[in-house]
Amino acid sequence: MSQSSLLHLPMLFEDGGELLKTYAQDQPRTDVLAVATDHESVVVREDSYQVTRLGRGDTIELQGVYVDGSQLWQFPDIIDTAASNVTSYYGEGSGEDRLLQPLFDRSLAQQLSLRPDVSNRALRARIRMGLDGEVYSFDHDLVRARVLPIDQQKCGKMLRQRKHGGLVLDTARAALAHMGYGDFRQLERDFSRPLATEDYRIASAVQTIFANFVFSKFAEQAFEADIPFLYRATQQKPRQEHGDAFHTAEPKVHLHNNYVYCTISPAFRELTALITQSLVAYYRLGGKESGVNTDVLTQFADRVNDAHKNYSEKVAQLENMRAA
């Protein structure tokens, strides 16, 4: 397959993405509200989480709510533009300035983001589990979602001091136990910036745990169903080291937990997440395995991996292109 044909990502689907375009025009009936943890200056939000106790026992439900990436299949020019530049990184600024051009138009990204004042299409994952880490069920659907933004400092304080915050922390520990991730405190240190406050470290670790947990459930479901999918993995270095992340069409156990893994958010910033969410939506709608071009999927993963090798140079290049 030629490089030029690879850039036309609708070729990933036998119907050119028509099923997803039609799907993206439907409006879901269920409304949800969830919490998104990020810095106050971040305008564009992509994901959020909510924890609910079911009944009076130890059964809980973790919901992950994400921008519905299939919406972007209504914009073929945007997809092709992003496909010609598959790396998608944040810049050094804050707020909307962090969204780099020419990946996706800023106005489109804001239109498709999760915000308190906008009820938008979102993919919702629902994991019902026990506080011992046993997962009872996993499903996902399409909803209309709004998010309550909260910065890391306030979120960490809430998790430490409020009764519901304790349930959220217990849920994070249960997710760790399920995935075999290790110690919560160690994860705080691994995934937080140096000299961060305790509240920041707690909120950052919880967000990381929930993201990995939900992403692994999507990937695990695809693996068990033996359908074409885009996975994320790490080089198998010693466990105490952070392996380099890469994408693959073949399921591989992630270095930091015992499960296969994927990237499902943020869809409008990372093209790999857009493709993953599109695959999820396609299969939800009854799309068949034979309707996915695995050659395009494999070559796309290879191209993303190649582009990610030169991180610093690529960020500088994108910043220059944006400033021009």
PDB file of C-alpha atoms in Angstrom:
ATOM      1  CA  MET A   1       0.000   0.000   0.000  1.00  0.00           C
ATOM      2  CA  SER A   2       1.406   3.378  -0.970  1.00  0.00           C
ATOM      3  CA  GLN A   3       2.175   6.138   1.498  1.00  0.00           C
ATOM      4  CA  SER A   4      -0.347   8.451  -0.219  1.00  0.00           C
ATOM      5  CA  SER A   5      -3.195   5.979   0.168  1.00  0.00           C
ATOM      6  CA  LEU A   6      -2.312   5.579   3.841  1.00  0.00           C
ATOM      7  CA  LEU A   7      -2.955   9.283   4.380  1.00  0.00           C
ATOM      8  CA  HIS A   8      -6.583   8.850   3.356  1.00  0.00           C
ATOM      9  CA  LEU A   9      -7.699   7.284   6.620  1.00  0.00           C
ATOM     10  CA  PRO A  10     -11.331   6.674   5.604  1.00  0.00           C
ATOM     11  CA  MET A  11      -9.795   3.753   3.671  1.00  0.00           C
ATOM     12  CA  LEU A  12      -9.493   2.125   7.083  1.00  0.00           C
ATOM     13  CA  PHE A  13     -13.157   1.193   6.696  1.00  0.00           C
ATOM     14  CA  GLU A  14     -14.622  -0.647   3.741  1.00  0.00           C
ATOM     15  CA  ASP A  15     -17.449   1.891   3.477  1.00  0.00           C
ATOM     16  CA  GLY A  16     -15.103   4.883   3.661  1.00  0.00           C
ATOM     17  CA  GLY A  17     -16.370   5.822   7.098  1.00  0.00           C
ATOM     18  CA  GLU A  18     -19.972   6.393   6.012  1.00  0.00           C
ATOM     19  CA  LEU A  19     -21.345   4.357   8.913  1.00  0.00           C
ATOM     20  CA  LEU A  20     -19.486   6.562  11.389  1.00  0.00           C
ATOM     21  CA  LYS A  21     -20.571   9.774   9.673  1.00  0.00           C
ATOM     22  CA  THR A  22     -24.206   8.728   9.966  1.00  0.00           C
ATOM     23  CA  TYR A  23     -23.706   7.621  13.555  1.00  0.00           C
ATOM     24  CA  ALA A  24     -22.126  10.957  14.495  1.00  0.00           C
ATOM     25  CA  GLN A  25     -25.274  12.817  13.476  1.00  0.00           C
ATOM     26  CA  ASP A  26     -27.509  10.989  15.976  1.00  0.00           C
ATOM     27  CA  GLN A  27     -28.112  12.666  19.325  1.00  0.00           C
ATOM     28  CA  PRO A  28     -28.047  10.424  22.416  1.00  0.00           C
ATOM     29  CA  ARG A  29     -30.839  10.776  24.966  1.00  0.00           C
ATOM     30  CA  THR A  30     -28.965  10.090  28.204  1.00  0.00           C
ATOM     31  CA  ASP A  31     -27.377  13.085  29.971  1.00  0.00           C
ATOM     32  CA  VAL A  32     -24.482  12.657  32.399  1.00  0.00           C
ATOM     33  CA  LEU A  33     -22.325  14.915  34.552  1.00  0.00           C
ATOM     34  CA  ALA A  34     -18.775  13.943  35.490  1.00  0.00           C
ATOM     35  CA  VAL A  35     -15.615  15.522  36.919  1.00  0.00           C
ATOM     36  CA  ALA A  36     -12.572  16.444  34.823  1.00  0.00           C
ATOM     37  CA  THR A  37      -9.273  16.995  36.635  1.00  0.00           C
ATOM     38  CA  ASP A  38      -6.856  19.400  34.999  1.00  0.00           C
ATOM     39  CA  HIS A  39      -5.123  22.739  35.406  1.00  0.00           C
ATOM     40  CA  GLU A  40      -7.397  25.781  35.623  1.00  0.00           C
ATOM     41  CA  SER A  41      -5.930  27.263  32.433  1.00  0.00           C
ATOM     42  CA  VAL A  42      -6.847  24.270  30.277  1.00  0.00           C
ATOM     43  CA  VAL A  43      -9.839  25.216  28.140  1.00  0.00           C
ATOM     44  CA  VAL A  44     -10.211  22.099  26.010  1.00  0.00           C
ATOM     45  CA  ARG A  45     -11.191  18.971  27.956  1.00  0.00           C
ATOM     46  CA  GLU A  46     -11.513  15.459  26.609  1.00  0.00           C
ATOM     47  CA  ASP A  47     -12.246  13.044  29.447  1.00  0.00           C
ATOM     48  CA  SER A  48     -13.750  12.834  32.913  1.00  0.00           C
ATOM     49  CA  TYR A  49     -14.571  10.260  35.578  1.00  0.00           C
ATOM     50  CA  GLN A  50     -17.293   9.559  38.105  1.00  0.00           C
ATOM     51  CA  VAL A  51     -17.453   6.989  40.921  1.00  0.00           C
ATOM     52  CA  THR A  52     -20.775   5.782  42.365  1.00  0.00           C
ATOM     53  CA  ARG A  53     -21.500   3.302  45.157  1.00  0.00           C
ATOM     54  CA  LEU A  54     -24.169   0.803  44.115  1.00  0.00           C
ATOM     55  CA  GLY A  55     -26.393  -0.095  47.049  1.00  0.00           C
ATOM     56  CA  ARG A  56     -25.028  -0.368  50.580  1.00  0.00           C
ATOM     57  CA  GLY A  57     -22.330  -2.945  49.936  1.00  0.00           C
ATOM     58  CA  ASP A  58     -18.884  -2.835  48.366  1.00  0.00           C
ATOM     59  CA  THR A  59     -20.088  -2.732  44.761  1.00  0.00           C
ATOM     60  CA  ILE A  60     -19.109   0.415  42.870  1.00  0.00           C
ATOM     61  CA  GLU A  61     -19.356   1.759  39.343  1.00  0.00           C
ATOM     62  CA  LEU A  62     -16.573   3.716  37.695  1.00  0.00           C
ATOM     63  CA  GLN A  63     -17.652   5.767  34.703  1.00  0.00           C
ATOM     64  CA  GLY A  64     -15.183   7.160  32.195  1.00  0.00           C
ATOM     65  CA  VAL A  65     -16.613   9.786  29.845  1.00  0.00           C
ATOM     66  CA  TYR A  66     -14.751  10.771  26.675  1.00  0.00           C
ATOM     67  CA  VAL A  67     -15.332  13.010  23.681  1.00  0.00           C
ATOM     68  CA  ASP A  68     -16.884  10.866  20.950  1.00  0.00           C
ATOM     69  CA  GLY A  69     -14.164  10.664  18.321  1.00  0.00           C
ATOM     70  CA  SER A  70     -16.526   9.446  15.599  1.00  0.00           C
ATOM     71  CA  GLN A  71     -17.795  13.036  15.263  1.00  0.00           C
ATOM     72  CA  LEU A  72     -14.600  13.903  13.452  1.00  0.00           C
ATOM     73  CA  TRP A  73     -15.468  11.580  10.585  1.00  0.00           C
ATOM     74  CA  GLN A  74     -17.873  14.300   9.497  1.00  0.00           C
ATOM     75  CA  PHE A  75     -14.799  16.380   8.636  1.00  0.00           C
ATOM     76  CA  PRO A  76     -12.753  14.440   6.047  1.00  0.00           C
ATOM     77  CA  ASP A  77     -10.446  17.395   5.371  1.00  0.00           C
ATOM     78  CA  ILE A  78      -9.582  17.604   9.066  1.00  0.00           C
ATOM     79  CA  ILE A  79      -8.827  13.886   9.169  1.00  0.00           C
ATOM     80  CA  ASP A  80      -6.555  14.064   6.139  1.00  0.00           C
ATOM     81  CA  THR A  81      -4.743  17.109   7.549  1.00  0.00           C
ATOM     82  CA  ALA A  82      -4.100  15.305  10.811  1.00  0.00           C
ATOM     83  CA  ALA A  83      -3.072  12.133   8.990  1.00  0.00           C
ATOM     84  CA  SER A  84      -0.353  14.045   7.153  1.00  0.00           C
ATOM     85  CA  ASN A  85       1.121  14.952  10.535  1.00  0.00           C
ATOM     86  CA  VAL A  86       0.395  12.023  12.818  1.00  0.00           C
ATOM     87  CA  THR A  87       2.277  13.319  15.850  1.00  0.00           C
ATOM     88  CA  SER A  88       0.084  15.394  18.145  1.00  0.00           C
ATOM     89  CA  TYR A  89       1.684  16.900  21.206  1.00  0.00           C
ATOM     90  CA  TYR A  90       0.922  19.744  23.562  1.00  0.00           C
ATOM     91  CA  GLY A  91       2.975  22.884  23.167  1.00  0.00           C
ATOM     92  CA  GLU A  92       4.545  24.867  25.990  1.00  0.00           C
ATOM     93  CA  GLY A  93       1.658  27.308  26.446  1.00  0.00           C
ATOM     94  CA  SER A  94      -1.567  26.985  28.410  1.00  0.00           C
ATOM     95  CA  GLY A  95      -5.261  26.994  27.648  1.00  0.00           C
ATOM     96  CA  GLU A  96      -6.227  26.853  24.011  1.00  0.00           C
ATOM     97  CA  ASP A  97      -2.679  27.824  22.990  1.00  0.00           C
ATOM     98  CA  ARG A  98      -1.578  24.305  23.936  1.00  0.00           C
ATOM     99  CA  LEU A  99      -3.544  22.820  21.054  1.00  0.00           C
ATOM    100  CA  LEU A 100      -1.133  22.669  18.142  1.00  0.00           C
ATOM    101  CA  GLN A 101      -1.956  23.435  14.540  1.00  0.00           C
ATOM    102  CA  PRO A 102      -2.250  21.987  11.937  1.00  0.00           C
ATOM    103  CA  LEU A 103      -3.580  18.923  13.780  1.00  0.00           C
ATOM    104  CA  PHE A 104      -7.142  20.058  14.331  1.00  0.00           C
ATOM    105  CA  ASP A 105      -8.654  23.507  14.092  1.00  0.00           C
ATOM    106  CA  ARG A 106      -8.882  25.135  17.537  1.00  0.00           C
ATOM    107  CA  SER A 107     -12.505  26.160  17.074  1.00  0.00           C
ATOM    108  CA  LEU A 108     -13.435  22.599  16.144  1.00  0.00           C
ATOM    109  CA  ALA A 109     -11.550  21.224  19.143  1.00  0.00           C
ATOM    110  CA  GLN A 110     -13.406  23.570  21.476  1.00  0.00           C
ATOM    111  CA  GLN A 111     -16.696  22.701  19.817  1.00  0.00           C
ATOM    112  CA  LEU A 112     -16.073  19.002  20.447  1.00  0.00           C
ATOM    113  CA  SER A 113     -14.669  19.348  23.966  1.00  0.00           C
ATOM    114  CA  LEU A 114     -16.368  18.485  27.248  1.00  0.00           C
ATOM    115  CA  ARG A 115     -17.308  21.734  28.993  1.00  0.00           C
ATOM    116  CA  PRO A 116     -19.632  22.772  31.832  1.00  0.00           C
ATOM    117  CA  ASP A 117     -21.682  24.974  29.504  1.00  0.00           C
ATOM    118  CA  VAL A 118     -21.958  22.521  26.591  1.00  0.00           C
ATOM    119  CA  SER A 119     -23.676  19.141  26.560  1.00  0.00           C
ATOM    120  CA  ASN A 120     -21.773  17.184  23.956  1.00  0.00           C
ATOM    121  CA  ARG A 121     -21.619  13.709  22.458  1.00  0.00           C
ATOM    122  CA  ALA A 122     -19.430  11.426  24.533  1.00  0.00           C
ATOM    123  CA  LEU A 123     -18.469   7.777  24.790  1.00  0.00           C
ATOM    124  CA  ARG A 124     -19.181   6.448  28.293  1.00  0.00           C
ATOM    125  CA  ALA A 125     -17.473   3.399  29.747  1.00  0.00           C
ATOM    126  CA  ARG A 126     -19.079   1.771  32.794  1.00  0.00           C
ATOM    127  CA  ILE A 127     -17.144  -0.666  34.966  1.00  0.00           C
ATOM    128  CA  ARG A 128     -18.977  -2.335  37.863  1.00  0.00           C
ATOM    129  CA  MET A 129     -16.612  -3.850  40.372  1.00  0.00           C
ATOM    130  CA  GLY A 130     -15.956  -4.680  44.003  1.00  0.00           C
ATOM    131  CA  LEU A 131     -13.549  -2.862  46.262  1.00  0.00           C
ATOM    132  CA  ASP A 132     -11.396  -5.989  46.183  1.00  0.00           C
ATOM    133  CA  GLY A 133     -10.714  -5.384  42.502  1.00  0.00           C
ATOM    134  CA  GLU A 134     -13.061  -8.012  41.049  1.00  0.00           C
ATOM    135  CA  VAL A 135     -14.772  -6.703  37.899  1.00  0.00           C
ATOM    136  CA  TYR A 136     -18.382  -7.794  37.516  1.00  0.00           C
ATOM    137  CA  SER A 137     -19.239  -6.146  34.188  1.00  0.00           C
ATOM    138  CA  PHE A 138     -18.005  -3.695  31.571  1.00  0.00           C
ATOM    139  CA  ASP A 139     -20.082  -1.907  28.959  1.00  0.00           C
ATOM    140  CA  HIS A 140     -20.092   1.342  27.031  1.00  0.00           C
ATOM    141  CA  ASP A 141     -22.672   3.562  25.383  1.00  0.00           C
ATOM    142  CA  LEU A 142     -23.129   7.002  23.862  1.00  0.00           C
ATOM    143  CA  VAL A 143     -24.322   9.882  26.043  1.00  0.00           C
ATOM    144  CA  ARG A 144     -24.580  13.653  26.151  1.00  0.00           C
ATOM    145  CA  ALA A 145     -22.115  14.861  28.745  1.00  0.00           C
ATOM    146  CA  ARG A 146     -21.113  17.965  30.638  1.00  0.00           C
ATOM    147  CA  VAL A 147     -18.098  18.135  32.911  1.00  0.00           C
ATOM    148  CA  LEU A 148     -17.377  19.878  36.174  1.00  0.00           C
ATOM    149  CA  PRO A 149     -13.736  21.019  35.908  1.00  0.00           C
ATOM    150  CA  ILE A 150     -11.583  20.809  39.021  1.00  0.00           C
ATOM    151  CA  ASP A 151      -7.856  21.484  39.295  1.00  0.00           C
ATOM    152  CA  GLN A 152      -5.447  18.957  40.768  1.00  0.00           C
ATOM    153  CA  GLN A 153      -4.937  20.805  44.040  1.00  0.00           C
ATOM    154  CA  LYS A 154      -8.651  21.044  44.820  1.00  0.00           C
ATOM    155  CA  CYS A 155      -9.265  17.492  43.627  1.00  0.00           C
ATOM    156  CA  GLY A 156      -6.521  16.044  45.830  1.00  0.00           C
ATOM    157  CA  LYS A 157      -7.822  17.938  48.846  1.00  0.00           C
ATOM    158  CA  MET A 158     -11.336  16.650  48.180  1.00  0.00           C
ATOM    159  CA  LEU A 159     -10.048  13.082  47.890  1.00  0.00           C
ATOM    160  CA  ARG A 160      -8.231  13.370  51.216  1.00  0.00           C
ATOM    161  CA  GLN A 161     -10.915  15.130  53.250  1.00  0.00           C
ATOM    162  CA  ARG A 162     -14.376  14.202  51.968  1.00  0.00           C
ATOM    163  CA  LYS A 163     -16.265  10.971  52.508  1.00  0.00           C
ATOM    164  CA  HIS A 164     -16.887  10.445  48.787  1.00  0.00           C
ATOM    165  CA  GLY A 165     -13.225  11.216  48.170  1.00  0.00           C
ATOM    166  CA  GLY A 166     -12.384   8.203  50.298  1.00  0.00           C
ATOM    167  CA  LEU A 167     -14.573   6.044  48.063  1.00  0.00           C
ATOM    168  CA  VAL A 168     -12.755   7.375  44.993  1.00  0.00           C
ATOM    169  CA  LEU A 169      -9.392   6.491  46.544  1.00  0.00           C
ATOM    170  CA  ASP A 170     -10.667   3.029  47.443  1.00  0.00           C
ATOM    171  CA  THR A 171     -11.819   2.600  43.833  1.00  0.00           C
ATOM    172  CA  ALA A 172      -8.377   3.603  42.560  1.00  0.00           C
ATOM    173  CA  ARG A 173      -6.740   1.038  44.851  1.00  0.00           C
ATOM    174  CA  ALA A 174      -9.202  -1.610  43.650  1.00  0.00           C
ATOM    175  CA  ALA A 175      -8.294  -0.798  40.045  1.00  0.00           C
ATOM    176  CA  LEU A 176      -4.604  -1.150  40.934  1.00  0.00           C
ATOM    177  CA  ALA A 177      -5.263  -4.522  42.534  1.00  0.00           C
ATOM    178  CA  HIS A 178      -7.169  -5.682  39.460  1.00  0.00           C
ATOM    179  CA  MET A 179      -4.419  -4.673  37.036  1.00  0.00           C
ATOM    180  CA  GLY A 180      -1.498  -5.771  39.189  1.00  0.00           C
ATOM    181  CA  TYR A 181      -0.098  -2.256  38.929  1.00  0.00           C
ATOM    182  CA  GLY A 182       1.593  -2.136  42.310  1.00  0.00           C
ATOM    183  CA  ASP A 183       1.645   0.318  45.184  1.00  0.00           C
ATOM    184  CA  PHE A 184      -0.489   3.486  45.122  1.00  0.00           C
ATOM    185  CA  ARG A 185       2.204   5.632  46.756  1.00  0.00           C
ATOM    186  CA  GLN A 186       4.796   4.442  44.265  1.00  0.00           C
ATOM    187  CA  LEU A 187       2.472   5.431  41.440  1.00  0.00           C
ATOM    188  CA  GLU A 188       2.108   8.893  42.971  1.00  0.00           C
ATOM    189  CA  ARG A 189       5.859   9.321  42.772  1.00  0.00           C
ATOM    190  CA  ASP A 190       6.189   7.831  39.279  1.00  0.00           C
ATOM    191  CA  PHE A 191       3.482   9.872  37.574  1.00  0.00           C
ATOM    192  CA  SER A 192       3.847  13.297  39.199  1.00  0.00           C
ATOM    193  CA  ARG A 193       6.125  16.240  38.580  1.00  0.00           C
ATOM    194  CA  PRO A 194       9.044  16.817  40.981  1.00  0.00           C
ATOM    195  CA  LEU A 195       8.310  18.797  44.147  1.00  0.00           C
ATOM    196  CA  ALA A 196       4.541  18.505  43.614  1.00  0.00           C
ATOM    197  CA  THR A 197       2.251  18.946  46.591  1.00  0.00           C
ATOM    198  CA  GLU A 198       0.616  15.932  48.189  1.00  0.00           C
ATOM    199  CA  ASP A 199      -2.797  16.960  46.846  1.00  0.00           C
ATOM    200  CA  TYR A 200      -1.445  17.254  43.307  1.00  0.00           C
ATOM    201  CA  ARG A 201       0.253  13.847  43.546  1.00  0.00           C
ATOM    202  CA  ILE A 202      -2.909  12.150  44.794  1.00  0.00           C
ATOM    203  CA  ALA A 203      -5.126  13.634  42.076  1.00  0.00           C
ATOM    204  CA  SER A 204      -2.587  12.900  39.355  1.00  0.00           C
ATOM    205  CA  ALA A 205      -2.160   9.290  40.454  1.00  0.00           C
ATOM    206  CA  VAL A 206      -5.936   8.688  40.627  1.00  0.00           C
ATOM    207  CA  GLN A 207      -6.446  10.144  37.155  1.00  0.00           C
ATOM    208  CA  THR A 208      -3.648   7.958  35.777  1.00  0.00           C
ATOM    209  CA  ILE A 209      -5.044   4.847  37.437  1.00  0.00           C
ATOM    210  CA  PHE A 210      -8.560   5.412  36.128  1.00  0.00           C
ATOM    211  CA  ALA A 211      -7.312   6.155  32.608  1.00  0.00           C
ATOM    212  CA  ASN A 212      -5.181   3.004  32.458  1.00  0.00           C
ATOM    213  CA  PHE A 213      -7.952   0.907  33.972  1.00  0.00           C
ATOM    214  CA  VAL A 214     -10.655   2.042  31.543  1.00  0.00           C
ATOM    215  CA  PHE A 215      -8.343   1.937  28.525  1.00  0.00           C
ATOM    216  CA  SER A 216      -7.286  -1.604  29.373  1.00  0.00           C
ATOM    217  CA  LYS A 217     -10.917  -2.731  29.529  1.00  0.00           C
ATOM    218  CA  PHE A 218     -11.568  -1.452  25.998  1.00  0.00           C
ATOM    219  CA  ALA A 219      -8.426  -3.161  24.707  1.00  0.00           C
ATOM    220  CA  GLU A 220      -9.138  -6.369  26.607  1.00  0.00           C
ATOM    221  CA  GLN A 221     -12.620  -6.535  25.091  1.00  0.00           C
ATOM    222  CA  ALA A 222     -11.214  -6.132  21.587  1.00  0.00           C
ATOM    223  CA  PHE A 223      -8.549  -8.756  22.274  1.00  0.00           C
ATOM    224  CA  GLU A 224     -11.107 -11.279  23.535  1.00  0.00           C
ATOM    225  CA  ALA A 225     -13.356 -10.649  20.522  1.00  0.00           C
ATOM    226  CA  ASP A 226     -10.362 -11.052  18.162  1.00  0.00           C
ATOM    227  CA  ILE A 227     -11.255  -7.970  16.106  1.00  0.00           C
ATOM    228  CA  PRO A 228      -8.854  -5.504  14.440  1.00  0.00           C
ATOM    229  CA  PHE A 229      -7.874  -2.847  16.958  1.00  0.00           C
ATOM    230  CA  LEU A 230      -5.148  -0.306  17.715  1.00  0.00           C
ATOM    231  CA  TYR A 231      -3.264  -1.141  20.909  1.00  0.00           C
ATOM    232  CA  ARG A 232      -0.692   0.756  22.947  1.00  0.00           C
ATOM    233  CA  ALA A 233       2.201  -1.004  24.629  1.00  0.00           C
ATOM    234  CA  THR A 234       5.660  -0.377  26.043  1.00  0.00           C
ATOM    235  CA  GLN A 235       9.044  -1.835  25.252  1.00  0.00           C
ATOM    236  CA  GLN A 236       9.675  -4.709  27.648  1.00  0.00           C
ATOM    237  CA  LYS A 237      12.366  -3.122  29.782  1.00  0.00           C
ATOM    238  CA  PRO A 238      12.971  -4.065  33.443  1.00  0.00           C
ATOM    239  CA  ARG A 239       9.848  -3.317  35.456  1.00  0.00           C
ATOM    240  CA  GLN A 240      11.455  -0.542  37.473  1.00  0.00           C
ATOM    241  CA  GLU A 241      12.118   1.423  34.274  1.00  0.00           C
ATOM    242  CA  HIS A 242       9.626   3.227  32.083  1.00  0.00           C
ATOM    243  CA  GLY A 243       9.594   1.530  28.694  1.00  0.00           C
ATOM    244  CA  ASP A 244       9.110   3.597  25.551  1.00  0.00           C
ATOM    245  CA  ALA A 245       5.467   3.580  24.450  1.00  0.00           C
ATOM    246  CA  PHE A 246       4.506   2.448  20.951  1.00  0.00           C
ATOM    247  CA  HIS A 247       1.366   1.572  19.010  1.00  0.00           C
ATOM    248  CA  THR A 248       0.585  -1.741  17.387  1.00  0.00           C
ATOM    249  CA  ALA A 249      -2.215  -3.621  15.671  1.00  0.00           C
ATOM    250  CA  GLU A 250      -1.106  -6.732  17.574  1.00  0.00           C
ATOM    251  CA  PRO A 251      -2.092  -7.049  21.257  1.00  0.00           C
ATOM    252  CA  LYS A 252       0.856  -6.906  23.637  1.00  0.00           C
ATOM    253  CA  VAL A 253       0.834  -6.896  27.438  1.00  0.00           C
ATOM    254  CA  HIS A 254       1.552  -3.398  28.730  1.00  0.00           C
ATOM    255  CA  LEU A 255       4.730  -3.024  30.783  1.00  0.00           C
ATOM    256  CA  HIS A 256       3.042  -1.364  33.761  1.00  0.00           C
ATOM    257  CA  ASN A 257       0.086  -3.681  34.216  1.00  0.00           C
ATOM    258  CA  ASN A 258      -1.055  -7.174  33.329  1.00  0.00           C
ATOM    259  CA  TYR A 259      -3.355  -6.185  30.483  1.00  0.00           C
ATOM    260  CA  VAL A 260      -3.349  -5.036  26.890  1.00  0.00           C
ATOM    261  CA  TYR A 261      -3.901  -1.314  26.611  1.00  0.00           C
ATOM    262  CA  CYS A 262      -5.046   1.356  24.145  1.00  0.00           C
ATOM    263  CA  THR A 263      -5.260   5.120  23.734  1.00  0.00           C
ATOM    264  CA  ILE A 264      -8.866   6.269  23.637  1.00  0.00           C
ATOM    265  CA  SER A 265      -8.603   9.897  24.708  1.00  0.00           C
ATOM    266  CA  PRO A 266      -8.181  12.697  23.794  1.00  0.00           C
ATOM    267  CA  ALA A 267      -9.702  12.056  20.401  1.00  0.00           C
ATOM    268  CA  PHE A 268      -9.355  15.532  18.922  1.00  0.00           C
ATOM    269  CA  ARG A 269      -5.706  15.953  19.926  1.00  0.00           C
ATOM    270  CA  GLU A 270      -4.198  12.552  19.261  1.00  0.00           C
ATOM    271  CA  LEU A 271      -5.043  10.886  15.994  1.00  0.00           C
ATOM    272  CA  THR A 272      -4.343   7.462  17.468  1.00  0.00           C
ATOM    273  CA  ALA A 273      -7.169   8.022  19.960  1.00  0.00           C
ATOM    274  CA  LEU A 274      -9.472   9.110  17.152  1.00  0.00           C
ATOM    275  CA  ILE A 275      -8.791   5.872  15.300  1.00  0.00           C
ATOM    276  CA  THR A 276      -9.291   3.801  18.456  1.00  0.00           C
ATOM    277  CA  GLN A 277     -12.598   5.488  19.263  1.00  0.00           C
ATOM    278  CA  SER A 278     -13.699   5.094  15.650  1.00  0.00           C
ATOM    279  CA  LEU A 279     -13.023   1.367  15.833  1.00  0.00           C
ATOM    280  CA  VAL A 280     -14.997   1.118  19.086  1.00  0.00           C
ATOM    281  CA  ALA A 281     -17.927   2.975  17.514  1.00  0.00           C
ATOM    282  CA  TYR A 282     -17.752   0.899  14.333  1.00  0.00           C
ATOM    283  CA  TYR A 283     -18.022  -2.383  16.230  1.00  0.00           C
ATOM    284  CA  ARG A 284     -20.749  -0.975  18.506  1.00  0.00           C
ATOM    285  CA  LEU A 285     -22.823  -0.309  15.395  1.00  0.00           C
ATOM    286  CA  GLY A 286     -22.455  -3.870  14.169  1.00  0.00           C
ATOM    287  CA  GLY A 287     -19.546  -3.267  11.810  1.00  0.00           C
ATOM    288  CA  LYS A 288     -17.888  -6.530  10.813  1.00  0.00           C
ATOM    289  CA  GLU A 289     -14.250  -7.493  11.226  1.00  0.00           C
ATOM    290  CA  SER A 290     -13.987  -7.845   7.457  1.00  0.00           C
ATOM    291  CA  GLY A 291     -14.972  -4.182   7.094  1.00  0.00           C
ATOM    292  CA  VAL A 292     -11.687  -2.977   8.633  1.00  0.00           C
ATOM    293  CA  ASN A 293      -8.558  -2.779   6.489  1.00  0.00           C
ATOM    294  CA  THR A 294      -5.878  -4.284   8.728  1.00  0.00           C
ATOM    295  CA  ASP A 295      -3.106  -3.221   6.323  1.00  0.00           C
ATOM    296  CA  VAL A 296      -4.060   0.430   6.815  1.00  0.00           C
ATOM    297  CA  LEU A 297      -4.285  -0.093  10.571  1.00  0.00           C
ATOM    298  CA  THR A 298      -0.864  -1.766  10.778  1.00  0.00           C
ATOM    299  CA  GLN A 299       0.860   0.803   8.580  1.00  0.00           C
ATOM    300  CA  PHE A 300      -0.767   3.632  10.491  1.00  0.00           C
ATOM    301  CA  ALA A 301       0.610   2.231  13.778  1.00  0.00           C
ATOM    302  CA  ASP A 302       4.066   1.933  12.225  1.00  0.00           C
ATOM    303  CA  ARG A 303       3.927   5.499  10.949  1.00  0.00           C
ATOM    304  CA  VAL A 304       2.861   6.855  14.331  1.00  0.00           C
ATOM    305  CA  ASN A 305       5.720   5.000  16.022  1.00  0.00           C
ATOM    306  CA  ASP A 306       8.198   6.405  13.517  1.00  0.00           C
ATOM    307  CA  ALA A 307       6.917   9.944  13.980  1.00  0.00           C
ATOM    308  CA  HIS A 308       7.117   9.721  17.772  1.00  0.00           C
ATOM    309  CA  LYS A 309      10.829   8.940  17.738  1.00  0.00           C
ATOM    310  CA  ASN A 310      11.797  12.587  17.334  1.00  0.00           C
ATOM    311  CA  TYR A 311       9.626  14.168  20.006  1.00  0.00           C
ATOM    312  CA  SER A 312      11.540  17.395  20.692  1.00  0.00           C
ATOM    313  CA  GLU A 313      12.200  18.162  17.049  1.00  0.00           C
ATOM    314  CA  LYS A 314       8.568  17.537  16.138  1.00  0.00           C
ATOM    315  CA  VAL A 315       7.214  19.810  18.859  1.00  0.00           C
ATOM    316  CA  ALA A 316       9.520  22.605  17.712  1.00  0.00           C
ATOM    317  CA  GLN A 317       8.459  22.072  14.101  1.00  0.00           C
ATOM    318  CA  LEU A 318       4.764  22.214  14.990  1.00  0.00           C
ATOM    319  CA  GLU A 319       5.218  25.343  17.071  1.00  0.00           C
ATOM    320  CA  ASN A 320       6.966  27.041  14.144  1.00  0.00           C
ATOM    321  CA  MET A 321       4.188  26.000  11.760  1.00  0.00           C
ATOM    322  CA  ARG A 322       1.567  27.322  14.157  1.00  0.00           C
ATOM    323  CA  ALA A 323       3.349  30.662  14.543  1.00  0.00           C
ATOM    324  CA  ALA A 324       3.752  31.132  10.783  1.00  0.00           C
TER     325      ALA A 324
END
